[in-house]
PDB file of C-alpha atoms in Angstrom:
ATOM      1  CA  MET A   1       0.000   0.000   0.000  1.00  0.00           C
ATOM      2  CA  ARG A   2       1.307   3.383  -0.917  1.00  0.00           C
ATOM      3  CA  GLY A   3       2.517   5.396   2.047  1.00  0.00           C
ATOM      4  CA  ALA A   4       2.295   2.399   4.355  1.00  0.00           C
ATOM      5  CA  LEU A   5       4.784   1.691   7.077  1.00  0.00           C
ATOM      6  CA  THR A   6       5.279  -1.972   7.917  1.00  0.00           C
ATOM      7  CA  LEU A   7       6.554  -2.967  11.325  1.00  0.00           C
ATOM      8  CA  SER A   8       7.224  -6.572  12.238  1.00  0.00           C
ATOM      9  CA  PHE A   9       7.572  -8.034  15.701  1.00  0.00           C
ATOM     10  CA  PRO A  10       8.507 -11.709  15.268  1.00  0.00           C
ATOM     11  CA  GLY A  11       7.134 -13.879  18.032  1.00  0.00           C
ATOM     12  CA  ALA A  12       4.877 -11.126  19.383  1.00  0.00           C
ATOM     13  CA  THR A  13       1.648 -12.050  21.118  1.00  0.00           C
ATOM     14  CA  VAL A  14      -1.552 -10.021  21.341  1.00  0.00           C
ATOM     15  CA  VAL A  15      -0.499  -8.642  24.742  1.00  0.00           C
ATOM     16  CA  ASP A  16       2.907  -7.638  23.340  1.00  0.00           C
ATOM     17  CA  ILE A  17       1.261  -5.661  20.546  1.00  0.00           C
ATOM     18  CA  VAL A  18      -1.223  -4.005  22.917  1.00  0.00           C
ATOM     19  CA  ASP A  19       1.791  -2.719  24.851  1.00  0.00           C
ATOM     20  CA  LYS A  20       3.511  -1.453  21.676  1.00  0.00           C
ATOM     21  CA  ILE A  21       0.617   0.329  19.930  1.00  0.00           C
ATOM     22  CA  PRO A  22       0.675   3.590  21.934  1.00  0.00           C
ATOM     23  CA  ASN A  23       4.400   4.102  21.265  1.00  0.00           C
ATOM     24  CA  ILE A  24       4.043   3.150  17.602  1.00  0.00           C
ATOM     25  CA  LEU A  25       1.268   5.686  17.071  1.00  0.00           C
ATOM     26  CA  ALA A  26       3.136   8.342  19.068  1.00  0.00           C
ATOM     27  CA  SER A  27       6.127   7.811  16.766  1.00  0.00           C
ATOM     28  CA  HIS A  28       3.905   8.061  13.688  1.00  0.00           C
ATOM     29  CA  PRO A  29       1.291  10.748  14.454  1.00  0.00           C
ATOM     30  CA  GLN A  30       0.312  10.990  10.782  1.00  0.00           C
ATOM     31  CA  ALA A  31      -1.020   7.425  10.830  1.00  0.00           C
ATOM     32  CA  ASN A  32      -4.762   7.209  10.332  1.00  0.00           C
ATOM     33  CA  ARG A  33      -5.045   3.450   9.770  1.00  0.00           C
ATOM     34  CA  LEU A  34      -3.718   0.551  11.768  1.00  0.00           C
ATOM     35  CA  ILE A  35      -3.598  -3.027  10.475  1.00  0.00           C
ATOM     36  CA  ILE A  36      -2.780  -5.583  13.138  1.00  0.00           C
ATOM     37  CA  HIS A  37      -1.772  -9.115  12.134  1.00  0.00           C
ATOM     38  CA  ILE A  38      -1.457 -11.141  15.332  1.00  0.00           C
ATOM     39  CA  GLY A  39      -2.805 -14.191  17.088  1.00  0.00           C
ATOM     40  CA  THR A  40      -0.872 -17.055  15.526  1.00  0.00           C
ATOM     41  CA  ASN A  41       1.912 -16.881  18.115  1.00  0.00           C
ATOM     42  CA  ASP A  42      -0.665 -17.243  20.902  1.00  0.00           C
ATOM     43  CA  ILE A  43      -2.102 -20.502  19.520  1.00  0.00           C
ATOM     44  CA  PRO A  44       0.557 -22.902  20.929  1.00  0.00           C
ATOM     45  CA  LYS A  45      -0.461 -21.856  24.465  1.00  0.00           C
ATOM     46  CA  GLN A  46      -3.784 -23.659  23.867  1.00  0.00           C
ATOM     47  CA  GLN A  47      -5.713 -21.102  25.927  1.00  0.00           C
ATOM     48  CA  SER A  48      -8.410 -19.909  23.547  1.00  0.00           C
ATOM     49  CA  GLU A  49     -10.579 -18.148  26.135  1.00  0.00           C
ATOM     50  CA  LEU A  50      -7.587 -16.221  27.499  1.00  0.00           C
ATOM     51  CA  LEU A  51      -6.641 -15.271  23.940  1.00  0.00           C
ATOM     52  CA  LYS A  52     -10.138 -13.858  23.439  1.00  0.00           C
ATOM     53  CA  LEU A  53      -9.686 -11.789  26.607  1.00  0.00           C
ATOM     54  CA  ASP A  54      -6.393 -10.487  25.211  1.00  0.00           C
ATOM     55  CA  PHE A  55      -8.189  -9.447  22.026  1.00  0.00           C
ATOM     56  CA  LEU A  56     -10.901  -7.753  24.097  1.00  0.00           C
ATOM     57  CA  GLN A  57      -8.117  -5.754  25.769  1.00  0.00           C
ATOM     58  CA  LEU A  58      -6.843  -4.825  22.296  1.00  0.00           C
ATOM     59  CA  PHE A  59     -10.347  -3.766  21.206  1.00  0.00           C
ATOM     60  CA  SER A  60     -10.644  -1.617  24.326  1.00  0.00           C
ATOM     61  CA  LEU A  61      -7.380   0.137  23.458  1.00  0.00           C
ATOM     62  CA  LEU A  62      -8.501   0.650  19.856  1.00  0.00           C
ATOM     63  CA  GLY A  63     -11.654   2.305  21.165  1.00  0.00           C
ATOM     64  CA  HIS A  64      -9.545   5.111  22.611  1.00  0.00           C
ATOM     65  CA  LEU A  65      -7.554   5.772  19.448  1.00  0.00           C
ATOM     66  CA  GLN A  66      -8.484   8.000  16.556  1.00  0.00           C
ATOM     67  CA  VAL A  67      -7.430   5.610  13.796  1.00  0.00           C
ATOM     68  CA  SER A  68      -9.284   3.203  11.565  1.00  0.00           C
ATOM     69  CA  ALA A  69      -8.353  -0.201  12.905  1.00  0.00           C
ATOM     70  CA  PHE A  70      -8.197  -3.487  11.035  1.00  0.00           C
ATOM     71  CA  ILE A  71      -7.538  -6.954  12.369  1.00  0.00           C
ATOM     72  CA  SER A  72      -5.777  -9.134   9.824  1.00  0.00           C
ATOM     73  CA  GLY A  73      -7.043 -12.615  10.593  1.00  0.00           C
ATOM     74  CA  PRO A  74      -4.715 -15.563  11.009  1.00  0.00           C
ATOM     75  CA  THR A  75      -3.479 -17.615   8.100  1.00  0.00           C
ATOM     76  CA  PRO A  76      -4.012 -21.372   8.326  1.00  0.00           C
ATOM     77  CA  THR A  77      -1.010 -23.641   8.594  1.00  0.00           C
ATOM     78  CA  CYS A  78      -0.008 -26.632   6.469  1.00  0.00           C
ATOM     79  CA  GLY A  79       1.050 -29.879   8.084  1.00  0.00           C
ATOM     80  CA  ARG A  80       1.238 -28.441  11.597  1.00  0.00           C
ATOM     81  CA  GLY A  81      -1.424 -30.684  13.114  1.00  0.00           C
ATOM     82  CA  ILE A  82      -5.193 -30.670  13.348  1.00  0.00           C
ATOM     83  CA  GLY A  83      -5.157 -29.121  16.838  1.00  0.00           C
ATOM     84  CA  ARG A  84      -3.361 -25.998  15.685  1.00  0.00           C
ATOM     85  CA  PHE A  85      -5.499 -25.770  12.548  1.00  0.00           C
ATOM     86  CA  SER A  86      -8.691 -26.102  14.591  1.00  0.00           C
ATOM     87  CA  ARG A  87      -7.636 -23.369  17.031  1.00  0.00           C
ATOM     88  CA  LEU A  88      -6.697 -21.018  14.175  1.00  0.00           C
ATOM     89  CA  LEU A  89     -10.029 -21.624  12.450  1.00  0.00           C
ATOM     90  CA  SER A  90     -11.892 -21.046  15.716  1.00  0.00           C
ATOM     91  CA  LEU A  91      -9.959 -17.819  16.335  1.00  0.00           C
ATOM     92  CA  ASN A  92     -10.654 -16.650  12.783  1.00  0.00           C
ATOM     93  CA  THR A  93     -14.382 -17.318  13.189  1.00  0.00           C
ATOM     94  CA  TRP A  94     -14.559 -15.526  16.547  1.00  0.00           C
ATOM     95  CA  LEU A  95     -12.502 -12.553  15.343  1.00  0.00           C
ATOM     96  CA  SER A  96     -14.640 -12.080  12.249  1.00  0.00           C
ATOM     97  CA  SER A  97     -17.826 -11.788  14.304  1.00  0.00           C
ATOM     98  CA  ALA A  98     -16.238  -9.795  17.155  1.00  0.00           C
ATOM     99  CA  CYS A  99     -14.756  -7.261  14.741  1.00  0.00           C
ATOM    100  CA  VAL A 100     -18.062  -6.805  12.918  1.00  0.00           C
ATOM    101  CA  SER A 101     -19.928  -6.335  16.200  1.00  0.00           C
ATOM    102  CA  ILE A 102     -17.630  -3.520  17.331  1.00  0.00           C
ATOM    103  CA  GLY A 103     -16.877  -1.828  14.013  1.00  0.00           C
ATOM    104  CA  VAL A 104     -13.250  -2.862  13.595  1.00  0.00           C
ATOM    105  CA  GLY A 105     -12.332  -3.927  10.082  1.00  0.00           C
ATOM    106  CA  PHE A 106     -11.648  -7.633   9.714  1.00  0.00           C
ATOM    107  CA  ILE A 107      -9.506  -8.952   6.883  1.00  0.00           C
ATOM    108  CA  ASN A 108     -10.149 -12.647   6.310  1.00  0.00           C
ATOM    109  CA  ASN A 109      -6.909 -14.363   5.339  1.00  0.00           C
ATOM    110  CA  PHE A 110      -8.039 -17.877   6.169  1.00  0.00           C
ATOM    111  CA  ASP A 111      -9.987 -18.512   2.989  1.00  0.00           C
ATOM    112  CA  ALA A 112      -7.248 -17.057   0.787  1.00  0.00           C
ATOM    113  CA  PHE A 113      -4.604 -19.444   2.158  1.00  0.00           C
ATOM    114  CA  TRP A 114      -6.533 -22.597   3.083  1.00  0.00           C
ATOM    115  CA  GLU A 115      -5.265 -25.671   1.225  1.00  0.00           C
ATOM    116  CA  ARG A 116      -2.738 -23.615  -0.734  1.00  0.00           C
ATOM    117  CA  ARG A 117       0.492 -25.306   0.328  1.00  0.00           C
ATOM    118  CA  HIS A 118       2.403 -23.579  -2.487  1.00  0.00           C
ATOM    119  CA  LEU A 119       2.069 -20.253  -0.604  1.00  0.00           C
ATOM    120  CA  PHE A 120       3.956 -21.500   2.465  1.00  0.00           C
ATOM    121  CA  GLY A 121       7.582 -22.151   3.246  1.00  0.00           C
ATOM    122  CA  ALA A 122       8.903 -25.595   4.113  1.00  0.00           C
ATOM    123  CA  ASP A 123       7.810 -25.222   7.752  1.00  0.00           C
ATOM    124  CA  GLY A 124       4.128 -24.906   6.764  1.00  0.00           C
ATOM    125  CA  LEU A 125       3.801 -21.891   9.053  1.00  0.00           C
ATOM    126  CA  HIS A 126       5.551 -18.947   7.413  1.00  0.00           C
ATOM    127  CA  LEU A 127       4.547 -17.579   4.024  1.00  0.00           C
ATOM    128  CA  ASN A 128       6.925 -17.741   1.074  1.00  0.00           C
ATOM    129  CA  ALA A 129       7.373 -14.870  -1.407  1.00  0.00           C
ATOM    130  CA  TRP A 130       4.143 -15.748  -3.269  1.00  0.00           C
ATOM    131  CA  GLY A 131       2.269 -16.018   0.004  1.00  0.00           C
ATOM    132  CA  ARG A 132       3.570 -12.660   1.207  1.00  0.00           C
ATOM    133  CA  ARG A 133       2.450 -11.054  -2.058  1.00  0.00           C
ATOM    134  CA  LEU A 134      -1.017 -12.521  -1.657  1.00  0.00           C
ATOM    135  CA  LEU A 135      -1.187 -11.394   1.983  1.00  0.00           C
ATOM    136  CA  SER A 136      -0.181  -7.871   0.984  1.00  0.00           C
ATOM    137  CA  ALA A 137      -2.804  -7.802  -1.780  1.00  0.00           C
ATOM    138  CA  ASN A 138      -5.456  -9.190   0.572  1.00  0.00           C
ATOM    139  CA  LEU A 139      -4.648  -6.519   3.181  1.00  0.00           C
ATOM    140  CA  ALA A 140      -4.854  -3.744   0.585  1.00  0.00           C
ATOM    141  CA  PHE A 141      -8.158  -5.097  -0.706  1.00  0.00           C
ATOM    142  CA  GLY A 142      -9.554  -5.376   2.830  1.00  0.00           C
ATOM    143  CA  VAL A 143      -8.613  -1.802   3.703  1.00  0.00           C
ATOM    144  CA  GLN A 144      -9.863  -0.347   0.413  1.00  0.00           C
ATOM    145  CA  HIS A 145     -13.224  -2.088   0.645  1.00  0.00           C
ATOM    146  CA  SER A 146     -13.872  -1.509   4.339  1.00  0.00           C
ATOM    147  CA  ARG A 147     -16.389   0.844   5.851  1.00  0.00           C
ATOM    148  CA  THR A 148     -14.615   1.363   9.174  1.00  0.00           C
ATOM    149  CA  ARG A 149     -13.920   4.791  10.562  1.00  0.00           C
ATOM    150  CA  PRO A 150     -12.276   6.195  13.683  1.00  0.00           C
ATOM    151  CA  CYS A 151     -14.686   5.786  16.563  1.00  0.00           C
ATOM    152  CA  HIS A 152     -15.070   4.522  20.092  1.00  0.00           C
ATOM    153  CA  TYR A 153     -15.967   0.872  19.912  1.00  0.00           C
ATOM    154  CA  PRO A 154     -18.535  -0.815  22.172  1.00  0.00           C
ATOM    155  CA  LYS A 155     -17.361  -3.815  24.168  1.00  0.00           C
ATOM    156  CA  PRO A 156     -17.755  -7.148  22.316  1.00  0.00           C
ATOM    157  CA  THR A 157     -18.802 -10.344  24.046  1.00  0.00           C
ATOM    158  CA  LEU A 158     -16.957 -13.624  24.321  1.00  0.00           C
TER     159      LEU A 158
END
């Protein structure tokens, strides 16, 4: 996306990003959109309800910011086990409805990457160059076709 700044925090969890957002926005006061791609690193903890609470904390923070916020949903994995896949799908489903209910943009990556092994690296977790291009295009499409606006979001339910 033109004029976009990409920051990456390998291994970051939802709580880590919640802690970083205020400083990121303070360092970039011109920012009017925020795309957050997190959640996958929380999955191995196998604590889905706690992860939802972490996202609710994120949504609360977003409600106090004057930016259009987007949650970039998780990408599925290939060959990483049914348990991990099931948790990612469950998170994706919950996030899509939670984001809609509070007015945060949701970018569905799951459908774009499901059963597309050729978009992943050898580890089945990280995207290869083709996968990164598709993710970038999917993010741009999601932002361009969203109806979100800066606002104070109501509290979603679990």
